[in-house]
Every structure is written in C-alpha cells, then in structure tokens.
CSV table of C-alpha atoms in Angstrom, one decimal:
chain,number,residue,atom,x,y,z
Z,180,MET,CA,-23.5,17.4,-34.4
Z,181,ALA,CA,-20.8,19.1,-32.4
Z,182,TYR,CA,-21.6,20.9,-29.3
Z,183,SER,CA,-19.9,23.8,-27.4
Z,184,THR,CA,-20.1,25.4,-24.2
Z,185,ILE,CA,-19.0,29.1,-23.6
Z,186,SER,CA,-18.3,30.6,-20.2
Z,187,HIS,CA,-17.4,34.2,-19.5
Z,188,TRP,CA,-15.1,35.1,-16.4
Z,189,LEU,CA,-14.1,38.2,-14.6
Z,190,ALA,CA,-10.7,38.3,-12.6
Z,191,THR,CA,-9.9,40.7,-10.0
Z,192,GLU,CA,-6.3,40.5,-11.0
Z,193,TRP,CA,-4.3,39.1,-13.8
Z,194,THR,CA,-0.8,37.3,-13.4
Z,195,ASP,CA,1.4,35.0,-15.4
Z,196,GLU,CA,0.9,32.5,-12.7
Z,197,MET,CA,-2.9,32.4,-13.4
Z,198,GLU,CA,-2.2,31.7,-17.0
Z,199,THR,CA,0.2,28.9,-16.1
Z,200,ILE,CA,-2.4,27.4,-13.7
Z,201,ALA,CA,-5.0,27.6,-16.3
Z,202,ARG,CA,-2.8,25.8,-18.9
Z,203,GLU,CA,-1.2,23.2,-16.7
Z,204,LYS,CA,-4.3,22.4,-14.4
Z,205,PHE,CA,-7.6,23.6,-15.6
Z,206,VAL,CA,-7.2,22.7,-19.5
Z,207,PRO,CA,-6.2,19.2,-18.6
Z,208,LEU,CA,-9.1,18.8,-16.1
Z,209,ILE,CA,-11.6,19.9,-18.8
Z,210,MET,CA,-10.1,17.6,-21.3
Z,211,SER,CA,-10.3,14.7,-19.0
Z,212,VAL,CA,-14.1,14.8,-18.7
Z,213,GLY,CA,-14.5,14.3,-22.5
Z,214,ALA,CA,-14.0,17.7,-24.1
Z,215,GLN,CA,-12.3,17.6,-27.6
Z,216,SER,CA,-10.7,21.0,-27.4
Z,217,VAL,CA,-10.6,24.0,-24.8
Z,218,GLN,CA,-9.7,27.5,-25.5
Z,219,MET,CA,-9.1,30.3,-22.9
Z,220,ILE,CA,-9.3,33.4,-24.7
Z,221,ARG,CA,-8.5,36.7,-22.9
Z,222,THR,CA,-10.9,39.3,-23.8
Z,223,GLY,CA,-10.1,42.3,-21.8
Z,224,GLU,CA,-7.7,43.3,-19.1
Z,225,LEU,CA,-9.4,41.3,-16.4
Z,226,THR,CA,-11.8,39.3,-18.4
Z,227,PHE,CA,-11.7,36.0,-20.5
Z,228,THR,CA,-13.9,33.3,-22.2
Z,229,VAL,CA,-13.6,29.7,-22.2
Z,230,VAL,CA,-14.8,27.9,-25.3
Z,231,THR,CA,-15.0,24.2,-24.9
Z,232,ASP,CA,-15.9,21.7,-27.7
Z,233,TYR,CA,-17.6,18.3,-27.4
Z,234,ALA,CA,-18.1,15.7,-30.2
Z,235,ASP,CA,-21.9,16.0,-29.4
Z,236,GLU,CA,-24.6,17.1,-26.9
Z,237,ALA,CA,-24.5,13.7,-25.2
Z,238,ALA,CA,-20.8,14.0,-24.5
Z,239,ALA,CA,-21.3,17.5,-23.2
Z,240,GLN,CA,-24.3,16.4,-21.0
Z,241,THR,CA,-22.1,13.5,-19.5
Z,242,ALA,CA,-19.3,16.0,-18.5
Z,243,LEU,CA,-21.8,18.6,-17.2
Z,244,ALA,CA,-21.6,17.7,-13.5
Z,245,ARG,CA,-17.8,17.4,-13.5
Z,246,ILE,CA,-17.5,20.7,-15.6
Z,247,ALA,CA,-19.5,22.5,-12.6
Z,248,GLU,CA,-17.2,21.1,-10.3
Z,249,ILE,CA,-14.0,22.3,-12.2
Z,250,ARG,CA,-15.7,26.0,-12.6
Z,251,ALA,CA,-16.3,26.0,-8.8
Z,252,LYS,CA,-12.9,24.9,-8.2
Z,253,ALA,CA,-11.3,27.5,-10.5
Z,254,ALA,CA,-13.4,30.3,-8.7
Z,255,ASP,CA,-12.5,29.0,-5.4
Z,256,GLU,CA,-8.7,28.7,-6.0
Z,257,LEU,CA,-8.2,31.9,-8.2
Z,258,PRO,CA,-9.4,35.5,-7.8
Z,259,MET,CA,-12.2,35.3,-10.5
Z,260,SER,CA,-15.8,34.4,-11.0
Z,261,MET,CA,-17.9,33.2,-13.9
Z,262,THR,CA,-20.4,35.9,-15.0
Z,263,GLU,CA,-22.2,33.9,-17.8
Z,264,SER,CA,-22.5,30.8,-19.6
Z,265,ALA,CA,-24.1,29.5,-22.8
Z,266,ALA,CA,-24.1,26.2,-24.9
Z,267,GLY,CA,-25.5,24.8,-27.9
Z,268,GLY,CA,-25.0,22.7,-31.0
Z,269,VAL,CA,-22.5,23.8,-33.7
Z,270,PHE,CA,-24.4,24.4,-37.0
Z,271,ALA,CA,-21.5,25.7,-39.0
Z,272,SER,CA,-17.7,26.0,-38.6
Z,273,GLY,CA,-14.5,26.3,-40.6
C-alpha cells in the first residue's frame, strides 16, 4: 500500500529565490531518500504544504530519519518553520 507524508509550513517571507531553492535543492534531497514524488503546494501568502509519496510504509520509515534532517536543514536555511505533520497509508487515489 502506498504511503504519504504531509507537512505544513509557515514562512516569514516569500521570494522567487526560495521557490528555486525548494525546486533545485530540497525536492531532489527528498527524492534521494526514497520518495516516489514530492509536491510543494502554496496554500496561502506565507504558507505551503509538502506532500511526499512513498511506495509503502517501509520505504517511508526507512527515509524517516533523513527526512527529519532535511526538514531541520530547510528550517535552518530558510525563513520558515514546520507547523504540523501527518502520515498514513493511501487507501484511495485517482
């Protein structure tokens, strides 16, 4: 069964440079630890959500420690913080 993680983030500013860093640095980092896909979705003026999909829960669990490091690195390098996260098995998709 596919497995997804979702994290919600709040930034103190938003720039084109931040979007470029997300695309060119953080998406590849997340993919490199076993993600099948990553979507960074702007949900408000200073908020966004990251949806990461894995083949199964085992793949997500294997990536968990590295994902925590990537999230900490993002919060350290950019003016933002994670406000909430969730994860679970995908039971329906289209």
